[in-house]
PDB file of C-alpha atoms in Angstrom:
ATOM      1  CA  ILE Z   1       0.000   0.000   0.000  1.00 80.00           C
ATOM      2  CA  ASN Z   2       2.826   2.380   0.842  1.00 80.00           C
ATOM      3  CA  GLN Z   3       4.399   1.770  -2.568  1.00 86.00           C
ATOM      4  CA  ILE Z   4       1.071   2.627  -4.182  1.00 87.00           C
ATOM      5  CA  VAL Z   5       1.045   5.881  -2.226  1.00 84.00           C
ATOM      6  CA  ASN Z   6       4.617   6.605  -3.386  1.00 86.00           C
ATOM      7  CA  GLY Z   7       3.590   5.966  -6.971  1.00 90.00           C
ATOM      8  CA  LEU Z   8       0.540   8.196  -6.648  1.00 88.00           C
ATOM      9  CA  CYS Z   9       2.630  11.068  -5.290  1.00 88.00           C
ATOM     10  CA  GLN Z  10       5.074  10.727  -8.170  1.00 90.00           C
ATOM     11  CA  GLY Z  11       2.102  10.572 -10.514  1.00 92.00           C
ATOM     12  CA  PHE Z  12       0.769  13.822  -9.061  1.00 90.00           C
ATOM     13  CA  ILE Z  13       4.006  15.558 -10.085  1.00 91.00           C
ATOM     14  CA  TYR Z  14       3.866  14.076 -13.598  1.00 92.00           C
ATOM     15  CA  ALA Z  15       0.219  15.083 -13.839  1.00 91.00           C
ATOM     16  CA  LEU Z  16       1.153  18.669 -12.976  1.00 90.00           C
ATOM     17  CA  ILE Z  17       3.795  18.696 -15.729  1.00 91.00           C
ATOM     18  CA  ALA Z  18       1.279  17.207 -18.172  1.00 91.00           C
ATOM     19  CA  LEU Z  19      -1.281  19.810 -17.131  1.00 90.00           C
ATOM     20  CA  GLY Z  20       1.164  22.546 -18.099  1.00 90.00           C
ATOM     21  CA  VAL Z  21       1.728  20.897 -21.488  1.00 91.00           C
ATOM     22  CA  ALA Z  22      -2.037  20.569 -22.000  1.00 89.00           C
ATOM     23  CA  VAL Z  23      -2.549  24.278 -21.300  1.00 89.00           C
ATOM     24  CA  ILE Z  24       0.200  25.247 -23.757  1.00 89.00           C
ATOM     25  CA  ILE Z  25      -1.021  22.953 -26.530  1.00 87.00           C
ATOM     26  CA  GLY Z  26      -4.642  23.878 -25.927  1.00 83.00           C
ATOM     27  CA  ILE Z  27      -4.159  27.651 -25.845  1.00 80.00           C
ATOM     28  CA  VAL Z  28      -1.180  28.271 -28.116  1.00 78.00           C
ATOM     29  CA  GLY Z  29      -2.049  25.383 -30.415  1.00 78.00           C
ATOM     30  CA  PHE Z  30       1.504  24.108 -30.805  1.00 76.00           C
ATOM     31  CA  ALA Z  31       3.361  21.198 -29.273  1.00 79.00           C
ATOM     32  CA  THR Z  32       6.407  22.043 -27.182  1.00 86.00           C
ATOM     33  CA  PHE Z  33       9.744  20.359 -26.526  1.00 90.00           C
ATOM     34  CA  THR Z  34      10.793  22.815 -23.824  1.00 92.00           C
ATOM     35  CA  GLN Z  35       8.641  21.592 -20.953  1.00 91.00           C
ATOM     36  CA  GLY Z  36      11.315  19.353 -19.436  1.00 92.00           C
ATOM     37  CA  GLU Z  37      13.784  22.230 -19.429  1.00 95.00           C
ATOM     38  CA  VAL Z  38      11.183  24.528 -17.852  1.00 95.00           C
ATOM     39  CA  VAL Z  39      10.782  21.980 -15.043  1.00 95.00           C
ATOM     40  CA  MET Z  40      14.573  22.006 -14.661  1.00 94.00           C
ATOM     41  CA  ILE Z  41      14.713  25.817 -14.428  1.00 95.00           C
ATOM     42  CA  GLY Z  42      11.933  25.780 -11.826  1.00 94.00           C
ATOM     43  CA  ALA Z  43      13.869  23.232  -9.794  1.00 93.00           C
ATOM     44  CA  TYR Z  44      17.085  25.278  -9.973  1.00 94.00           C
ATOM     45  CA  ALA Z  45      15.243  28.484  -9.025  1.00 94.00           C
ATOM     46  CA  SER Z  46      13.823  26.949  -5.861  1.00 92.00           C
ATOM     47  CA  PHE Z  47      17.116  25.154  -5.116  1.00 91.00           C
ATOM     48  CA  TYR Z  48      19.013  28.438  -4.911  1.00 91.00           C
ATOM     49  CA  VAL Z  49      16.231  30.048  -2.893  1.00 91.00           C
ATOM     50  CA  PHE Z  50      16.536  27.262  -0.353  1.00 89.00           C
ATOM     51  CA  SER Z  51      20.338  27.497  -0.456  1.00 88.00           C
ATOM     52  CA  TYR Z  52      20.567  31.233   0.188  1.00 88.00           C
ATOM     53  CA  ALA Z  53      17.260  32.288   1.777  1.00 85.00           C
ATOM     54  CA  GLY Z  54      16.593  29.324   4.042  1.00 80.00           C
ATOM     55  CA  ASN Z  55      13.996  26.600   4.230  1.00 80.00           C
ATOM     56  CA  TYR Z  56      10.988  28.553   3.011  1.00 86.00           C
ATOM     57  CA  LEU Z  57       9.014  26.203   0.810  1.00 86.00           C
ATOM     58  CA  LEU Z  58       6.345  28.763  -0.078  1.00 89.00           C
ATOM     59  CA  LEU Z  59       9.013  31.260  -1.131  1.00 92.00           C
ATOM     60  CA  GLY Z  60      10.653  28.599  -3.296  1.00 91.00           C
ATOM     61  CA  LEU Z  61       7.321  27.794  -4.969  1.00 92.00           C
ATOM     62  CA  VAL Z  62       6.616  31.474  -5.621  1.00 94.00           C
ATOM     63  CA  VAL Z  63      10.103  32.171  -7.025  1.00 95.00           C
ATOM     64  CA  SER Z  64      10.011  29.131  -9.329  1.00 95.00           C
ATOM     65  CA  PHE Z  65       6.529  30.203 -10.491  1.00 95.00           C
ATOM     66  CA  VAL Z  66       7.721  33.739 -11.285  1.00 96.00           C
ATOM     67  CA  VAL Z  67      10.984  32.650 -12.946  1.00 97.00           C
ATOM     68  CA  THR Z  68       9.288  30.109 -15.212  1.00 96.00           C
ATOM     69  CA  TRP Z  69       6.492  32.594 -15.993  1.00 97.00           C
ATOM     70  CA  ILE Z  70       9.145  35.013 -17.291  1.00 97.00           C
ATOM     71  CA  LEU Z  71      10.791  32.128 -19.152  1.00 96.00           C
ATOM     72  CA  GLY Z  72       7.403  31.393 -20.704  1.00 95.00           C
ATOM     73  CA  ILE Z  73       7.336  34.937 -22.099  1.00 95.00           C
ATOM     74  CA  PHE Z  74      10.734  34.405 -23.766  1.00 95.00           C
ATOM     75  CA  ILE Z  75       9.676  31.023 -25.171  1.00 94.00           C
ATOM     76  CA  TYR Z  76       6.499  32.507 -26.588  1.00 94.00           C
ATOM     77  CA  LYS Z  77       8.243  35.513 -28.119  1.00 93.00           C
ATOM     78  CA  ILE Z  78      10.979  33.417 -29.722  1.00 92.00           C
ATOM     79  CA  CYS Z  79       9.173  30.208 -30.679  1.00 90.00           C
ATOM     80  CA  TYR Z  80       5.501  31.032 -31.150  1.00 89.00           C
ATOM     81  CA  GLU Z  81       4.512  34.662 -31.667  1.00 88.00           C
ATOM     82  CA  ARG Z  82       5.829  35.066 -35.196  1.00 85.00           C
ATOM     83  CA  PHE Z  83       4.630  31.632 -36.274  1.00 84.00           C
ATOM     84  CA  LEU Z  84       1.002  31.560 -35.120  1.00 79.00           C
ATOM     85  CA  ASP Z  85      -0.156  31.449 -38.736  1.00 79.00           C
ATOM     86  CA  ALA Z  86       2.776  29.387 -40.014  1.00 80.00           C
ATOM     87  CA  PRO Z  87       2.878  25.589 -40.392  1.00 81.00           C
ATOM     88  CA  GLU Z  88       3.087  23.842 -37.026  1.00 78.00           C
ATOM     89  CA  HIS Z  89       6.442  22.182 -37.697  1.00 83.00           C
ATOM     90  CA  ILE Z  90       8.226  25.569 -37.759  1.00 87.00           C
ATOM     91  CA  SER Z  91       7.452  26.432 -34.135  1.00 86.00           C
ATOM     92  CA  LEU Z  92       8.073  22.789 -33.217  1.00 87.00           C
ATOM     93  CA  ILE Z  93      11.619  23.029 -34.579  1.00 91.00           C
ATOM     94  CA  CYS Z  94      12.073  26.325 -32.716  1.00 92.00           C
ATOM     95  CA  THR Z  95      11.145  24.685 -29.398  1.00 93.00           C
ATOM     96  CA  ILE Z  96      13.640  21.893 -30.073  1.00 93.00           C
ATOM     97  CA  GLY Z  97      16.377  24.474 -30.617  1.00 94.00           C
ATOM     98  CA  PHE Z  98      15.338  26.451 -27.536  1.00 94.00           C
ATOM     99  CA  SER Z  99      15.359  23.235 -25.523  1.00 94.00           C
ATOM    100  CA  MET Z 100      18.950  22.560 -26.553  1.00 95.00           C
ATOM    101  CA  LEU Z 101      19.860  26.155 -25.709  1.00 94.00           C
ATOM    102  CA  LEU Z 102      18.402  25.874 -22.200  1.00 94.00           C
ATOM    103  CA  LYS Z 103      20.211  22.579 -21.563  1.00 94.00           C
ATOM    104  CA  ASN Z 104      23.581  23.982 -22.556  1.00 95.00           C
ATOM    105  CA  LEU Z 105      23.055  27.249 -20.691  1.00 94.00           C
ATOM    106  CA  ALA Z 106      22.144  25.279 -17.571  1.00 93.00           C
ATOM    107  CA  GLN Z 107      25.377  23.291 -17.816  1.00 93.00           C
ATOM    108  CA  ILE Z 108      27.402  26.484 -18.258  1.00 94.00           C
ATOM    109  CA  ILE Z 109      25.679  28.453 -15.476  1.00 92.00           C
ATOM    110  CA  PHE Z 110      24.876  25.754 -12.903  1.00 91.00           C
ATOM    111  CA  GLY Z 111      27.616  23.248 -13.718  1.00 89.00           C
ATOM    112  CA  VAL Z 112      27.334  19.558 -14.495  1.00 86.00           C
ATOM    113  CA  GLU Z 113      27.944  18.193 -11.005  1.00 86.00           C
ATOM    114  CA  ARG Z 114      25.071  16.839  -8.949  1.00 84.00           C
ATOM    115  CA  LYS Z 115      23.450  19.188  -6.477  1.00 81.00           C
ATOM    116  CA  PRO Z 116      22.876  17.920  -2.918  1.00 78.00           C
ATOM    117  CA  MET Z 117      19.340  17.099  -1.826  1.00 72.00           C
ATOM    118  CA  LEU Z 118      18.326  19.867   0.570  1.00 72.00           C
ATOM    119  CA  ASP Z 119      16.551  18.876   3.764  1.00 73.00           C
ATOM    120  CA  ILE Z 120      14.060  21.736   3.827  1.00 74.00           C
ATOM    121  CA  ILE Z 121      11.167  19.861   5.454  1.00 74.00           C
ATOM    122  CA  ASN Z 122      11.073  17.826   8.622  1.00 74.00           C
ATOM    123  CA  ASN Z 123       9.769  14.721   6.900  1.00 72.00           C
ATOM    124  CA  LYS Z 124       7.405  13.510   9.586  1.00 81.00           C
ATOM    125  CA  ILE Z 125       5.500  10.283   8.948  1.00 83.00           C
ATOM    126  CA  TYR Z 126       1.730  10.136   9.472  1.00 83.00           C
ATOM    127  CA  GLU Z 127      -0.022   6.807   9.883  1.00 82.00           C
ATOM    128  CA  PHE Z 128      -3.560   6.243   8.606  1.00 80.00           C
ATOM    129  CA  GLY Z 129      -4.218   2.648   9.547  1.00 78.00           C
ATOM    130  CA  PRO Z 130      -1.876   0.489   7.452  1.00 79.00           C
ATOM    131  CA  VAL Z 131      -0.893   3.440   5.262  1.00 81.00           C
ATOM    132  CA  GLU Z 132       2.105   5.641   5.999  1.00 83.00           C
ATOM    133  CA  ILE Z 133       2.275   9.073   4.350  1.00 86.00           C
ATOM    134  CA  THR Z 134       5.157  11.477   4.813  1.00 85.00           C
ATOM    135  CA  LYS Z 135       4.816  15.221   5.259  1.00 85.00           C
ATOM    136  CA  VAL Z 136       6.512  15.778   1.896  1.00 85.00           C
ATOM    137  CA  GLN Z 137       3.949  13.562   0.172  1.00 87.00           C
ATOM    138  CA  LEU Z 138       1.083  15.442   1.809  1.00 88.00           C
ATOM    139  CA  ILE Z 139       2.567  18.769   0.676  1.00 88.00           C
ATOM    140  CA  ILE Z 140       2.930  17.460  -2.885  1.00 89.00           C
ATOM    141  CA  ILE Z 141      -0.657  16.219  -2.991  1.00 90.00           C
ATOM    142  CA  ALA Z 142      -2.032  19.416  -1.440  1.00 91.00           C
ATOM    143  CA  THR Z 143      -0.055  21.678  -3.795  1.00 91.00           C
ATOM    144  CA  VAL Z 144      -1.142  19.797  -6.906  1.00 91.00           C
ATOM    145  CA  VAL Z 145      -4.802  19.686  -5.839  1.00 92.00           C
ATOM    146  CA  ILE Z 146      -4.808  23.413  -5.001  1.00 93.00           C
ATOM    147  CA  LEU Z 147      -3.204  24.317  -8.342  1.00 92.00           C
ATOM    148  CA  CYS Z 148      -5.697  22.167 -10.242  1.00 91.00           C
ATOM    149  CA  LEU Z 149      -8.612  23.829  -8.432  1.00 94.00           C
ATOM    150  CA  VAL Z 150      -7.164  27.267  -9.152  1.00 93.00           C
ATOM    151  CA  LEU Z 151      -6.854  26.411 -12.860  1.00 91.00           C
ATOM    152  CA  VAL Z 152     -10.412  25.047 -12.955  1.00 91.00           C
ATOM    153  CA  PHE Z 153     -11.650  28.277 -11.384  1.00 94.00           C
ATOM    154  CA  LEU Z 154      -9.539  30.337 -13.791  1.00 92.00           C
ATOM    155  CA  PHE Z 155     -10.856  28.611 -16.905  1.00 89.00           C
ATOM    156  CA  THR Z 156     -14.509  28.430 -15.841  1.00 90.00           C
ATOM    157  CA  LYS Z 157     -15.222  31.480 -13.690  1.00 92.00           C
ATOM    158  CA  THR Z 158     -13.031  34.344 -14.926  1.00 93.00           C
ATOM    159  CA  SER Z 159     -13.032  36.573 -18.007  1.00 93.00           C
ATOM    160  CA  LEU Z 160      -9.399  35.620 -18.637  1.00 92.00           C
ATOM    161  CA  GLY Z 161     -10.417  31.965 -18.678  1.00 91.00           C
ATOM    162  CA  ILE Z 162     -13.154  32.700 -21.191  1.00 92.00           C
ATOM    163  CA  ARG Z 163     -10.654  34.505 -23.420  1.00 92.00           C
ATOM    164  CA  LEU Z 164      -8.190  31.622 -23.119  1.00 91.00           C
ATOM    165  CA  LYS Z 165     -10.855  29.098 -24.084  1.00 90.00           C
ATOM    166  CA  ALA Z 166     -12.009  31.290 -26.968  1.00 91.00           C
ATOM    167  CA  VAL Z 167      -8.485  31.499 -28.374  1.00 89.00           C
ATOM    168  CA  SER Z 168      -8.021  27.748 -27.978  1.00 87.00           C
ATOM    169  CA  GLN Z 169     -11.235  27.037 -29.890  1.00 88.00           C
ATOM    170  CA  ASN Z 170     -10.987  29.551 -32.738  1.00 89.00           C
ATOM    171  CA  ARG Z 171      -8.340  32.265 -33.022  1.00 88.00           C
ATOM    172  CA  GLU Z 172     -10.022  34.053 -35.925  1.00 90.00           C
ATOM    173  CA  ALA Z 173     -13.390  34.263 -34.186  1.00 93.00           C
ATOM    174  CA  ALA Z 174     -11.707  35.366 -30.940  1.00 92.00           C
ATOM    175  CA  ALA Z 175      -9.932  38.177 -32.793  1.00 92.00           C
ATOM    176  CA  LEU Z 176     -13.199  39.251 -34.429  1.00 93.00           C
ATOM    177  CA  VAL Z 177     -14.863  39.793 -31.047  1.00 93.00           C
ATOM    178  CA  GLY Z 178     -11.980  41.957 -29.843  1.00 93.00           C
ATOM    179  CA  ILE Z 179      -9.733  39.488 -27.999  1.00 93.00           C
ATOM    180  CA  ASN Z 180      -6.008  40.172 -28.256  1.00 94.00           C
ATOM    181  CA  VAL Z 181      -5.043  36.723 -29.516  1.00 91.00           C
ATOM    182  CA  LYS Z 182      -1.269  37.130 -29.221  1.00 91.00           C
ATOM    183  CA  ARG Z 183      -1.398  38.468 -25.668  1.00 93.00           C
ATOM    184  CA  THR Z 184      -3.880  35.804 -24.563  1.00 93.00           C
ATOM    185  CA  ALA Z 185      -1.795  33.047 -26.159  1.00 91.00           C
ATOM    186  CA  MET Z 186       1.295  34.384 -24.361  1.00 93.00           C
ATOM    187  CA  ILE Z 187      -0.543  34.294 -21.016  1.00 94.00           C
ATOM    188  CA  GLY Z 188      -1.626  30.706 -21.718  1.00 93.00           C
ATOM    189  CA  ASN Z 189       1.957  29.715 -22.487  1.00 93.00           C
ATOM    190  CA  CYS Z 190       3.172  31.433 -19.304  1.00 95.00           C
ATOM    191  CA  ILE Z 191       0.571  29.597 -17.209  1.00 94.00           C
ATOM    192  CA  GLY Z 192       1.690  26.251 -18.649  1.00 93.00           C
ATOM    193  CA  CYS Z 193       5.364  27.058 -17.996  1.00 94.00           C
ATOM    194  CA  ALA Z 194       4.716  28.337 -14.451  1.00 95.00           C
ATOM    195  CA  VAL Z 195       2.762  25.193 -13.537  1.00 94.00           C
ATOM    196  CA  ALA Z 196       5.705  23.115 -14.782  1.00 93.00           C
ATOM    197  CA  GLY Z 197       8.068  25.293 -12.732  1.00 93.00           C
ATOM    198  CA  VAL Z 198       6.111  24.475  -9.578  1.00 93.00           C
ATOM    199  CA  ALA Z 199       6.381  20.801 -10.491  1.00 92.00           C
ATOM    200  CA  GLY Z 200      10.136  21.275 -10.691  1.00 91.00           C
ATOM    201  CA  THR Z 201      10.162  22.533  -7.097  1.00 89.00           C
ATOM    202  CA  LEU Z 202       8.108  19.563  -5.929  1.00 87.00           C
ATOM    203  CA  THR Z 203      10.545  17.117  -7.480  1.00 81.00           C
TER     204      THR Z 203
END
């Protein structure tokens, strides 16, 4: 049972990464090869927050969210904005190139040696009958559930969510009713990247 719980917690992280990809593909309309690197940047951002600012998990989550949101702007500007009306394979190739760029920049800036696992949480074990769940696992589950609920609220109850869904369904019709398609698509890409950045912190 405990191994099932471990697998579910790992699955929650993968689901969060996949959710970011789904938002990007759904809103921008293009597949992306940069999502793994965005997760990496989110992990590095929180790692250095924990290294220099102390064991503040919330601060690490916020910093990784902000850093990967800004990275999402760069990815959109370089890989998507000019190619919204171009064949899909062009932006796909751009994301492959940007992925390689991020990998090599990470090796140059952060080095190639392994980083130590930081003990930022007192990993207390909670017992629920025969099931044992650690504090880290509970935090992972809670963070993923909260983010999913926030995204559901965003896409169903807010004007931004309506604009995002409109752009995902029909860009031409969205533009005709006054929606700024490029700006909305950029926000959608940033949301997908920021969600992946949070997943990087949770890993």
